[in-house]
XYZ file of C-alpha atoms in Angstrom:
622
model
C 13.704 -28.952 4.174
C 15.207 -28.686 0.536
C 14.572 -30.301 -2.135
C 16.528 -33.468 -2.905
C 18.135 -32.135 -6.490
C 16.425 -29.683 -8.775
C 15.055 -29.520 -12.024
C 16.226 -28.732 -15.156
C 12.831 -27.264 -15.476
C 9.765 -26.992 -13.385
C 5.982 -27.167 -14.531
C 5.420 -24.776 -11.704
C 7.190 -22.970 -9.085
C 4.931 -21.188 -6.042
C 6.859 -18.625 -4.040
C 5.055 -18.615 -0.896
C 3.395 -20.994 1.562
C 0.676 -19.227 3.119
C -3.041 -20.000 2.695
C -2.536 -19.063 -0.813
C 0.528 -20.741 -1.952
C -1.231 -23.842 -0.626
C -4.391 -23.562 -1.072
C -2.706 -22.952 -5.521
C -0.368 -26.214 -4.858
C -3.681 -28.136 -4.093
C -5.995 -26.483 -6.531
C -3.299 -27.299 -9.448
C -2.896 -30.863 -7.622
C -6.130 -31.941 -7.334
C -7.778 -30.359 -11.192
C -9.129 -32.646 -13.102
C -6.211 -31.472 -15.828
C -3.309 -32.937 -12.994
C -5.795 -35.858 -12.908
C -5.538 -36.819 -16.568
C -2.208 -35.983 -17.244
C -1.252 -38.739 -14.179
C -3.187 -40.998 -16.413
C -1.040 -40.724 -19.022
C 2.239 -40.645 -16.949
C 2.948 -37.397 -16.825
C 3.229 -36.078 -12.846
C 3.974 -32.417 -13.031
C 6.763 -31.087 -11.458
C 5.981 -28.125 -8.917
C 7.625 -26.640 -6.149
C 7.007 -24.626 -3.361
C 9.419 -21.817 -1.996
C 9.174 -20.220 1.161
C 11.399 -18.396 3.049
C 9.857 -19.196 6.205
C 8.947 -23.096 7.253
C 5.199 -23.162 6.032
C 4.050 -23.345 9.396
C 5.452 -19.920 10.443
C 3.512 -18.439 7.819
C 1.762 -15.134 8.645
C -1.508 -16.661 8.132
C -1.136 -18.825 11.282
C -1.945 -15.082 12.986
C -4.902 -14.879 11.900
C -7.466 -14.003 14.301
C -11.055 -13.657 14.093
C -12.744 -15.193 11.138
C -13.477 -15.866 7.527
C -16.271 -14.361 5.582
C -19.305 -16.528 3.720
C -23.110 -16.461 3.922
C -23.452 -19.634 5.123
C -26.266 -18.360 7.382
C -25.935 -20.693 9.478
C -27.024 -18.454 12.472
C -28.645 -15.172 10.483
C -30.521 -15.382 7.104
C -27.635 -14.015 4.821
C -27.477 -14.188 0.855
C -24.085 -14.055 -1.453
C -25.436 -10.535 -2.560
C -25.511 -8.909 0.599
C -22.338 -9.900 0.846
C -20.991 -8.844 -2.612
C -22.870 -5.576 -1.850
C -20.367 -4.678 1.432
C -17.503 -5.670 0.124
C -18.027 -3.175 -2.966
C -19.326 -0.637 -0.456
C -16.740 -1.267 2.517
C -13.806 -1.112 -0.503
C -15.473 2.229 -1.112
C -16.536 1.575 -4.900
C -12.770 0.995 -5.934
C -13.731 -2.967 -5.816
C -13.656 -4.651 -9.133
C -17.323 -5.669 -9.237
C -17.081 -9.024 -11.252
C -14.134 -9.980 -8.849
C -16.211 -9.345 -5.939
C -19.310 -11.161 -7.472
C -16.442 -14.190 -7.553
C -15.757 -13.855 -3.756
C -19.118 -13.726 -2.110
C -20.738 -16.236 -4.573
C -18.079 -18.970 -4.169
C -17.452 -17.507 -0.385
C -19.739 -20.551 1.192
C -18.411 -23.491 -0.943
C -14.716 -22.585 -0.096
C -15.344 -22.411 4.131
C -17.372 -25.936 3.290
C -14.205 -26.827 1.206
C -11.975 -25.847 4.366
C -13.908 -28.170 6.892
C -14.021 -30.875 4.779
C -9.935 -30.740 4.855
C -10.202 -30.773 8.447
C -10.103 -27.190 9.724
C -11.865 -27.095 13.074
C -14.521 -24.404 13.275
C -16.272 -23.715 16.518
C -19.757 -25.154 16.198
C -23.090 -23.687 16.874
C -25.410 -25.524 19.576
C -26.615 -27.838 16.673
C -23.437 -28.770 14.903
C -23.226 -26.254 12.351
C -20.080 -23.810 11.334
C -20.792 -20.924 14.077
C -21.062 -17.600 12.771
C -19.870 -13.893 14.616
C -20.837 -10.440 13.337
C -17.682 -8.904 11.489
C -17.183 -4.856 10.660
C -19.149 -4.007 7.363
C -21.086 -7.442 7.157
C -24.845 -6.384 6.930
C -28.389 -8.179 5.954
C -30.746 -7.068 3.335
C -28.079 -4.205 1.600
C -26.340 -2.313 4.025
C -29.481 -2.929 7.254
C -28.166 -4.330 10.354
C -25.787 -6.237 11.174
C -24.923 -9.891 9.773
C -22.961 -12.379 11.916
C -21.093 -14.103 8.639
C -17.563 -14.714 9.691
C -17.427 -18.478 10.472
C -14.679 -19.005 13.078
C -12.666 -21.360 15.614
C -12.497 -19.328 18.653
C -9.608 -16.719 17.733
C -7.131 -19.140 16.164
C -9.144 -20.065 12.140
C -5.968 -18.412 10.527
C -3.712 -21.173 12.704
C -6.533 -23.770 11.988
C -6.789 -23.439 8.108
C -2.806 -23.020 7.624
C -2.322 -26.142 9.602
C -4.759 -28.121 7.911
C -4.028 -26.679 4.548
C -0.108 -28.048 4.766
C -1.284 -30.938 6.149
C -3.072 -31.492 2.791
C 0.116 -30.524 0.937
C 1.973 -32.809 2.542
C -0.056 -35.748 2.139
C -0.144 -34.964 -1.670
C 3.652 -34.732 -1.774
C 4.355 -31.338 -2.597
C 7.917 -30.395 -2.527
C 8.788 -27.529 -1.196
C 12.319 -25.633 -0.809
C 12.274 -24.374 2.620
C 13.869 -21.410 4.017
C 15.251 -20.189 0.455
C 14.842 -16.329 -0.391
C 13.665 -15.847 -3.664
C 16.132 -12.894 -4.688
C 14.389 -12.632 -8.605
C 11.744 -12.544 -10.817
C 13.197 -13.899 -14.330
C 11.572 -12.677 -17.310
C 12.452 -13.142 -20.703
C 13.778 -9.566 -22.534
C 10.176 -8.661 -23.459
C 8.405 -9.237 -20.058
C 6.123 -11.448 -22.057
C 6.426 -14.122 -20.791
C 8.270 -15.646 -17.212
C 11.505 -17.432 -17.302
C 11.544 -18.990 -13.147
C 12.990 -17.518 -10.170
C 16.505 -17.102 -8.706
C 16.296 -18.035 -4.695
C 19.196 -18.041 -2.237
C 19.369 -20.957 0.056
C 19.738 -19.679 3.376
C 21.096 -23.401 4.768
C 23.678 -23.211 2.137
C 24.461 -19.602 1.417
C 24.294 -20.657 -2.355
C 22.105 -18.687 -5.375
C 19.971 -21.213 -7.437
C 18.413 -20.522 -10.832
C 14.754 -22.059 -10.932
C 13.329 -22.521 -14.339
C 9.787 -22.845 -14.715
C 7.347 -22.414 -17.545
C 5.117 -21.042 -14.886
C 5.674 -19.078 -11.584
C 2.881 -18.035 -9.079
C 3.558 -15.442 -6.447
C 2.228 -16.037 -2.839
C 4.626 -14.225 -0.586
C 2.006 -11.849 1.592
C 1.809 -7.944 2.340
C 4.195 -5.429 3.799
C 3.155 -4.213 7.031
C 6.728 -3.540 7.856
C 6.905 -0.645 5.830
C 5.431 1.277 9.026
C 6.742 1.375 12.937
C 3.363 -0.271 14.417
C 2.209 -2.961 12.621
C 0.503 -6.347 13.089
C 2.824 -8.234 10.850
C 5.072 -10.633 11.431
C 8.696 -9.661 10.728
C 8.935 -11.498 7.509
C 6.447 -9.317 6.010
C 8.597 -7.522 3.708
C 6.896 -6.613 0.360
C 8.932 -9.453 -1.229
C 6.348 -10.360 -4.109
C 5.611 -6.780 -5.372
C 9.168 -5.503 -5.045
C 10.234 -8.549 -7.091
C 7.369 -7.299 -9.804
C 8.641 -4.225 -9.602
C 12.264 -4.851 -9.886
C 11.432 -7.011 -13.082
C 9.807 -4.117 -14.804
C 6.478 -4.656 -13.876
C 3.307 -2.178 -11.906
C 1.529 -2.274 -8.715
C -1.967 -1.595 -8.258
C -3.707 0.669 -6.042
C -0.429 0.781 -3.745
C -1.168 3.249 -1.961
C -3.996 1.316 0.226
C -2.557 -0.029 3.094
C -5.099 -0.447 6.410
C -4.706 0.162 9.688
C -6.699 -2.327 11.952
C -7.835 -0.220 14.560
C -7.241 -2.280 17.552
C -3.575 -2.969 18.178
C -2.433 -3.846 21.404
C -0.569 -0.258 22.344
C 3.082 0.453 21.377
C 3.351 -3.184 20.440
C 1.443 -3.442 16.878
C -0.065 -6.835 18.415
C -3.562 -7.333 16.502
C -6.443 -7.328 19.109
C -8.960 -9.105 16.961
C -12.029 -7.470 15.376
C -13.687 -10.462 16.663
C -13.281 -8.444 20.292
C -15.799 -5.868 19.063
C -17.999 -8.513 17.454
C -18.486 -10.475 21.657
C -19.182 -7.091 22.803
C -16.243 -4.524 22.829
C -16.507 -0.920 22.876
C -13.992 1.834 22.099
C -13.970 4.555 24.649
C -11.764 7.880 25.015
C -10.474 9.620 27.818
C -13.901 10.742 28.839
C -15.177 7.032 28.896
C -16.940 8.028 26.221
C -18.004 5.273 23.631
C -17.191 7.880 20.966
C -18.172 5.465 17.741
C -22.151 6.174 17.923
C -21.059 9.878 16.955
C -18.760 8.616 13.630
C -21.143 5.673 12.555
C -24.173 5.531 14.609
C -25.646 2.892 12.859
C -22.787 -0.035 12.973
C -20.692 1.679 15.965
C -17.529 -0.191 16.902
C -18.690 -2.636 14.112
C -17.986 0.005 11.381
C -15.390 -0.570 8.057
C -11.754 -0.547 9.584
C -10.913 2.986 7.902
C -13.584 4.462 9.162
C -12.723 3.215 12.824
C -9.191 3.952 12.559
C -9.846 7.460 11.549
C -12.248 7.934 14.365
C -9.888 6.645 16.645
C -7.240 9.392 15.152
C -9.431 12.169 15.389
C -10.378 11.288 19.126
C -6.378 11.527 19.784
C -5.848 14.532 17.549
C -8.818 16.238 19.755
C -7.141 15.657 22.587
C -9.247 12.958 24.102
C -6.454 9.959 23.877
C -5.249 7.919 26.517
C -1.911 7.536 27.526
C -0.593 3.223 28.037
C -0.607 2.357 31.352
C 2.945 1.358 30.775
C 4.278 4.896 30.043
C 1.698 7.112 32.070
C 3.957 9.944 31.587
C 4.176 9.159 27.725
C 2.083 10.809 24.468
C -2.074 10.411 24.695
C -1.691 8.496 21.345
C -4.257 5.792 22.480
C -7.966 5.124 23.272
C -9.603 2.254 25.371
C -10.688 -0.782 24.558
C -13.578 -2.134 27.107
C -14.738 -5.744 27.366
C -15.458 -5.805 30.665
C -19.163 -6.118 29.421
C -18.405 -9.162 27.961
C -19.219 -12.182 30.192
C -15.567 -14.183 31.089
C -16.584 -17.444 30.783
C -17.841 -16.905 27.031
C -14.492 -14.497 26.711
C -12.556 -17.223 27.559
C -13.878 -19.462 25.004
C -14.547 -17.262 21.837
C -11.424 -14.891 22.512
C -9.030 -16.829 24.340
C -5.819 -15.421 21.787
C -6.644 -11.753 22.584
C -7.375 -12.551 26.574
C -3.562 -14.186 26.453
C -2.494 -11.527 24.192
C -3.283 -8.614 26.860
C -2.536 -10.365 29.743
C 0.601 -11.220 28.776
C 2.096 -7.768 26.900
C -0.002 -5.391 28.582
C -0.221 -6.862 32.300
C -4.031 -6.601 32.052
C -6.984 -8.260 32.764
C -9.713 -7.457 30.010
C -12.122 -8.871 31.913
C -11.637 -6.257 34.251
C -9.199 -3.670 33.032
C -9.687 -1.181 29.861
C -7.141 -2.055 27.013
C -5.086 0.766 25.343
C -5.073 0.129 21.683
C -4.116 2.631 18.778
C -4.456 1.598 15.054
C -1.501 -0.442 13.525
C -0.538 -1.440 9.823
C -1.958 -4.402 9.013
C -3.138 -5.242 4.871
C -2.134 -3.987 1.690
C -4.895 -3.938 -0.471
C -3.138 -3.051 -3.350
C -0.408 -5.297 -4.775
C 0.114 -7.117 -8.273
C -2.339 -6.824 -10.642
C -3.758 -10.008 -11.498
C -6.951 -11.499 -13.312
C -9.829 -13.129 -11.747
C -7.805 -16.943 -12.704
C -4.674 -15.125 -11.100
C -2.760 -13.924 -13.821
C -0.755 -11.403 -13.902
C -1.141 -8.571 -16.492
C 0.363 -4.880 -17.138
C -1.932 -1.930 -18.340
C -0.591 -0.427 -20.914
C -3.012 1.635 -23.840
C -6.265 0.702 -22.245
C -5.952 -2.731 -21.950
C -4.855 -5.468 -20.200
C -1.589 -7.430 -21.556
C -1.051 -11.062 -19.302
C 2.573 -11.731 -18.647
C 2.184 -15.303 -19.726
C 2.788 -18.259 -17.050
C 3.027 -15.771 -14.078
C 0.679 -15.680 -11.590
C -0.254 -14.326 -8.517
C -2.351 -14.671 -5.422
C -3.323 -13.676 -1.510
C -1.702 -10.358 -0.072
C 0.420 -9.815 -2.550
C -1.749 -9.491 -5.607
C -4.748 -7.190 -6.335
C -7.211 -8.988 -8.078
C -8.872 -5.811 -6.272
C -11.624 -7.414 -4.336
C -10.876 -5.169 -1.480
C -10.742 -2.050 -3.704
C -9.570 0.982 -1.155
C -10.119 -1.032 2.413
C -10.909 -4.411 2.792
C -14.074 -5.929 4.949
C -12.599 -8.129 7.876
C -13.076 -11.481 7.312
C -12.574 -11.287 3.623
C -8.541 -11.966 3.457
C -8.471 -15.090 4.309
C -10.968 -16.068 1.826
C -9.214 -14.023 -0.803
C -6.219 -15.936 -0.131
C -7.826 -19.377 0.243
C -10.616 -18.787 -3.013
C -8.517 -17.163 -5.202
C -5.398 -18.960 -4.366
C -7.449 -21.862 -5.691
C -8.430 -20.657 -8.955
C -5.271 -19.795 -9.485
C -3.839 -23.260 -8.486
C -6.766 -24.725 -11.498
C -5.570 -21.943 -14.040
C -1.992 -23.255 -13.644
C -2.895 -26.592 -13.824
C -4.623 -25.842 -16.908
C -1.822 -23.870 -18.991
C 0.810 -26.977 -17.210
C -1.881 -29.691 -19.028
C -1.604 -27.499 -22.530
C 2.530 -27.787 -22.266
C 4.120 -30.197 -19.729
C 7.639 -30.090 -19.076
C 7.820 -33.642 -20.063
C 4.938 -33.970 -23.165
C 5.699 -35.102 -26.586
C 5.403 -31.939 -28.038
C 7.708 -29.558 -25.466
C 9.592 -27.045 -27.634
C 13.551 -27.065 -26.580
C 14.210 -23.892 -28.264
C 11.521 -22.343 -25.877
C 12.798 -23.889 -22.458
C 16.297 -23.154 -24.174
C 15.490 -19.398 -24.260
C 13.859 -19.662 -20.514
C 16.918 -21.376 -19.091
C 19.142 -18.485 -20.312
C 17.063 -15.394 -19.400
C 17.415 -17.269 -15.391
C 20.569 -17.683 -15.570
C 21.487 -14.482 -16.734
C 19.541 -13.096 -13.731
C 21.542 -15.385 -11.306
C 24.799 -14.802 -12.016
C 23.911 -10.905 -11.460
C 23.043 -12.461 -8.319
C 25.602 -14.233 -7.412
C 27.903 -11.095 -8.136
C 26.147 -8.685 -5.783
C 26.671 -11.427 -3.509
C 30.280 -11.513 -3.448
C 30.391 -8.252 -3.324
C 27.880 -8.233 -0.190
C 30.146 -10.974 1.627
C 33.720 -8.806 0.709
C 35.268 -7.452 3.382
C 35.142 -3.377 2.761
C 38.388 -1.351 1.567
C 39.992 1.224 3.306
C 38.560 3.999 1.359
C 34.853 2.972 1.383
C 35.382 2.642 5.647
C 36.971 6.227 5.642
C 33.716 7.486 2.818
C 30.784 6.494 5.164
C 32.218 5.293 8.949
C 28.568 4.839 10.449
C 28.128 0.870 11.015
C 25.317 0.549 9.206
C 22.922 -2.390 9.476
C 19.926 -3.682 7.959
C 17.648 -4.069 10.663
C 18.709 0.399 11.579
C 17.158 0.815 8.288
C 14.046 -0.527 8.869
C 13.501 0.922 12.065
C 13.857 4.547 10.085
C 12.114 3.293 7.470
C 8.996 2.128 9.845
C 9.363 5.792 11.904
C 9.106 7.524 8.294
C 6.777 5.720 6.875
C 4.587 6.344 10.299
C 4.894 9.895 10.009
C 4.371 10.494 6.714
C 1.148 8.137 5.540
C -0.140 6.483 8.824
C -3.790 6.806 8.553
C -3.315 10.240 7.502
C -1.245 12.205 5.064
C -0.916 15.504 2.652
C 1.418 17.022 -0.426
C 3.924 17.936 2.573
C 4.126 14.480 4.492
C 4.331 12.708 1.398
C 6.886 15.081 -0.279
C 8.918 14.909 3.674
C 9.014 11.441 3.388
C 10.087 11.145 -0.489
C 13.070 13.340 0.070
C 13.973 10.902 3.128
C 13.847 7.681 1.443
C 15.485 9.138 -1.738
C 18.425 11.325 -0.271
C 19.404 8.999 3.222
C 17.970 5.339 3.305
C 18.152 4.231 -0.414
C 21.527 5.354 -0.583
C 22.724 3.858 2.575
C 20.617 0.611 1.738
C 22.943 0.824 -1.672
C 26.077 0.342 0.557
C 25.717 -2.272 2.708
C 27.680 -5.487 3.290
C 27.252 -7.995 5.248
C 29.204 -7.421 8.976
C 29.889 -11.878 9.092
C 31.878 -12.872 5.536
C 29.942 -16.066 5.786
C 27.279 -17.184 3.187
C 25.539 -20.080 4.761
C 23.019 -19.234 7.398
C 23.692 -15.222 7.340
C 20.554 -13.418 8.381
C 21.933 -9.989 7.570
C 22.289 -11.086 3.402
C 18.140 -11.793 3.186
C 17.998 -8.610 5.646
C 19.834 -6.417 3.320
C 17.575 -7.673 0.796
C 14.395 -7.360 2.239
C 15.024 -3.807 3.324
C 15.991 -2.531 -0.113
C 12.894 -4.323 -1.247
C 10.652 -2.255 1.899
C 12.236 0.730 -0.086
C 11.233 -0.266 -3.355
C 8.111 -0.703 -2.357
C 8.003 2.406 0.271
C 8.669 4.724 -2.883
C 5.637 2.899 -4.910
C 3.472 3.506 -2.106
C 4.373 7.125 -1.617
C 4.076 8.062 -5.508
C 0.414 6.532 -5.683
C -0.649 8.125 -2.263
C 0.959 11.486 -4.177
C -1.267 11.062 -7.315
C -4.291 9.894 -5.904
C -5.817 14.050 -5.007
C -8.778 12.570 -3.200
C -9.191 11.060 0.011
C -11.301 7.448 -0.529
C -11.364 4.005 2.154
C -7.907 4.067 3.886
C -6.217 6.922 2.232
C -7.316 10.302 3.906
C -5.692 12.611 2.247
C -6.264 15.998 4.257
C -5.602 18.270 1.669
C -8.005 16.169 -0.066
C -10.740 15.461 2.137
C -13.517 14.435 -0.618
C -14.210 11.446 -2.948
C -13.873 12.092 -6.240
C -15.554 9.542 -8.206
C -15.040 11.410 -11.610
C -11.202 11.853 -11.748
C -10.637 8.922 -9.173
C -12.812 5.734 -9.308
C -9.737 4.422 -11.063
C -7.174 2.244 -9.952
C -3.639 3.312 -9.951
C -0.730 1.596 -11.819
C 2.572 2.391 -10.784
C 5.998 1.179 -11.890
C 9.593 1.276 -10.015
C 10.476 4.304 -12.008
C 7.461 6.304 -10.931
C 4.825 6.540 -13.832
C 1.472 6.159 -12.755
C -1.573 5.774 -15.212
C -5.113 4.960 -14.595
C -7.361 1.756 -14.931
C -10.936 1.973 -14.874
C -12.555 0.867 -11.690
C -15.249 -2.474 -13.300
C -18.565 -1.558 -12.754
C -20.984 -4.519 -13.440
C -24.248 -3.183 -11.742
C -23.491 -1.365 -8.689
C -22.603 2.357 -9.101
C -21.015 4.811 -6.405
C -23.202 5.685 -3.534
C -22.013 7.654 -0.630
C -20.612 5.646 2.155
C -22.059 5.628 5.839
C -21.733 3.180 8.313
């Protein structure tokens, strides 16, 4: 679907149709500020952009719940919940953020079933409940079930009924166009629009907008093994970072601990939660020695590092599939768990195993071994989702650019997110973003009395300045090669090579683990081969419209954009702290460290105090 003509210039333009691209097209649509300008004519114009058809989004994969203290099944409060997510982010969380999340956590799940999202139901109607890693009563005490649910499917459920909603309010969208640019105007002050490539057509458009929010999700495939989808490129942040712009706390990226083996495939956390257990080669369930309070149940870091250092001791499993291959993997055993109530609560992961791994959970153990799955970092953006740079102590808002979900760092999650808690990121803050835009679209509509020409003038310019750069790399991508560039490099280089070496680097160098020497390995590699060869691709098929290799080419030199962000933070941060384990590092170090890290594309980083409101650092144990 693409839009029938567009617009001189947009009120809004969302890149990104996840849960929060639509969950900020809804909050701007249905503000009381959208509200009264429709009274007085005035219908703002906003589109959405995705480079996927919203249903394909990666939040459709979603597994195993969404975090609020309804307690609908246990007594819970907002503050035990605010108090894990600071604790399981390992005191890198923004405290007044956080405060945001768990306070407003139980209106936006209520908000979500109102819409029509379909949670599974406790015996007397209300929004059932499971236990989730990190979720505790009373401050860290046992266990809380808090992640409402619909079986193993509420990231399907809540993107379906979310562009449902969007669709019934008439959002446009622009389907299946890559946005290639961030526009800016000369001063980064302020955002120009967009410049997206319309896959259908194989043309370059310039979208003007006084306002842009950016919803495009993480970048799991920056490593080999990883739950993501294959669209998960880094798009957002390496458009940020291409436009001049930092990235905060990049170098936190999780590893779930349960992927299916050598596929990346996400067993959810929600198997643990019915009864799981992780077991190594001895059938030993090895997580009462690494967290014998919360077990299997523990913060994802710590389980994936357990899981590590059961493999690195030599007491891994090898997959069933390749008995002969590396130990790499441990077991995961729900054969306690009854089948019957397996087949209801985890029917996804049943499928999941039975179809990739030729198992029966029910009565075989699983082979899983950690895989990328969340970026914790991302843009840095305000508790209303704006963006802002740090820059001599302070915060300075790019005006009208927003982001939201994945993608941004409004830093709830700090240095490892709680399970459970990204889906109400997206969906919560994707929302007050949506009322923040509405708000600064209600101060200056596209069509008011009072709209400046001079300013739109200026706006129109700096995007079409940035797409006709565009469109020239793109003619150049689409030329056929000459004779001397075929004789300078003869390897037939392709996109989709890249990212495979990429992944395989990437895994090597900062999986879990890392040190000075991995990082440093993996610098030199993405510096002096892939960059480079990224640099000099063209497209193998001269054709514009519907070429997958042009957005391929893209998207890798974005993973490599990104890749060298993520490696420069990892390299600066000299502690180890949530998902980074540094192992030349191997202590917290809350005096040169409780800090968030701001890094640019040309490899400065400088430090931004961590927001204390009234919860300082405490050792963590699970």
């Amino acid at each position: 679907m693409s839009p029938k003509q567009l617009e001189d210039m947009y009120d809004a333009v969302i890149v990104g149709a996840g849960a929060a691209g639509l969950s900020a097209a809804l909050g701007l649509l249905n503000s009381q500020e959208t509200k009264d300008l429709r009274a007085q004519g005035l219908d703002p114009k906003v589109l959405v952009i995705s480079k996927l058809q919203p249903l394909r989004s990666h939040t459709g994969s979603a597994e195993g719940g969404i975090a609020a203290s309804l307690g609908n099944v246990d007594a819970d409060d907002w503050h035990w919940h605010y108090y894990d997510t600071v604790k399981g982010g390992d005191w890198l969380v923004d405290q007044d953020a956080a405060q945001l999340l768990a306070q407003y956590a139980p209106e936006t799940v209520i908000n979500l079933e109102r819409q029509g999202v379909a949670f599974s139901r406790t015996d007397d109607g209300h929004i059932a409940q499971r236990r989730f890693g990190g979720h505790t009563k009373d401050f860290g005490g046992e266990p809380a079930k808090r992640a409402a649910y619909a079986a193993d499917r509420v990231g399907h459920q809540i993107l379906h009924t979310l562009w449902q909603q969007c669709v019934a309010a008439g959002v446009e969208f622009a389907e299946e166009w890559y946005v290639t640019d961030l526009a800016l105007t000369d001063d980064r002050s302020r955002v120009a629009g967009v410049v997206a490539y319309d896959t259908h057509t194989g043309k370059t458009h310039a979208v003007r907008a006084h306002n842009v929010l950016l919803a495009t999700g993480g970048a799991g495939r920056l490593f080999h093994t990883t739950s993501n989808s294959w669209d998960l490129t880094g798009d957002g942040m390496a458009l940020a970072l291409a436009a001049g712009l930092q990235l905060e706390d990049a170098e936190f990226v999780q590893f779930h601990p349960t992927g299916l083996a050598h596929t990346g495939i996400l067993l959810s956390e929600a198997s643990r939660a019915e009864g799981g257990i992780l077991r190594n080669a001895d059938g030993e369930a090895f997580m009462a020695r690494y967290a014998p309070e919360h077990k299997d149940l523990a913060a994802r870091d710590v389980v994936s590092r357990s899981v590590m250092a059961e493999i690195d001791a030599g007491r891994g499993v090898a997959d069933p599939k390749d008995p002969d291959g590396p130990k790499d993997c441990v077991w995961l055993d729900l054969t306690g768990v009854d089948e019957a109530h397996m087949l209801t609560v985890l029917p996804q992961v049943v499928e999941t195993v039975k179809q990739y791994a030729n198992l029966d959970p029910a009565k075989d153990w699983v082979p899983i071994k950690p895989t990328a799955h969340y970026t914790m970092g991302g843009i840095p953006v305000t508790t209303e989702g704006e963006v802002y740079q740090w820059a001599d102590g302070a915060r300075h808002i790019v005006a009208g650019l927003f982001a939201a979900g994945e993608c941004s760092c409004v830093s709830v999650h700090g240095a490892n997110r709680l399970g459970g808690n990204s889906l109400l990121d997206a969906c919560l803050f994707g929302t007050r973003a949506g009322s923040a835009l509405a708000a600064r679209i209600a101060d200056d509509p596209v069509d008011g009395p009072m709209a400046d020409p001079d300013i739109d003038g200026a706006l129109e310019q700096a995007v079409d300045a940035v797409k006709s750069t565009r469109e020239t790399e793109l003619n150049a991508l689409l030329a056929a090669p000459t004779e001397s560039e075929e004789e300078a490099d003869p390897r037939d280089d392709n996109p989709y090579a890249l990212m495979a070496e990429l992944g395989s680097v990437m895994e090597r160098a900062a999986a879990v683990r890392c040190d000075a020497d991995s990082l440093a390995e993996a610098m030199a590699a993405l510096r002096g081969d892939l960059a480079p060869r990224a640099a000099a691709l063209s497209a193998h098929e001269k054709t514009a419209a519907f070429n997958q290799e042009i957005t391929a080419i893209w998207e890798i030199r974005h993973l490599l954009a990104l890749a060298e962000a993520v490696l420069t933070a990892s390299d600066a941060r000299h502690e180890s702290r949530g998902s980074l384990k540094r192992t030349d590092f191997p202590e917290r170090d809350d005096e040169r460290f409780l800090a968030h890290s701001m890094t640019d594309g040309e490899g400065t980083v400088v430090w931004q105090p961590v927001r204390i409101v009234d919860m300082p650092p405490q050792k963590r144990e699970y």
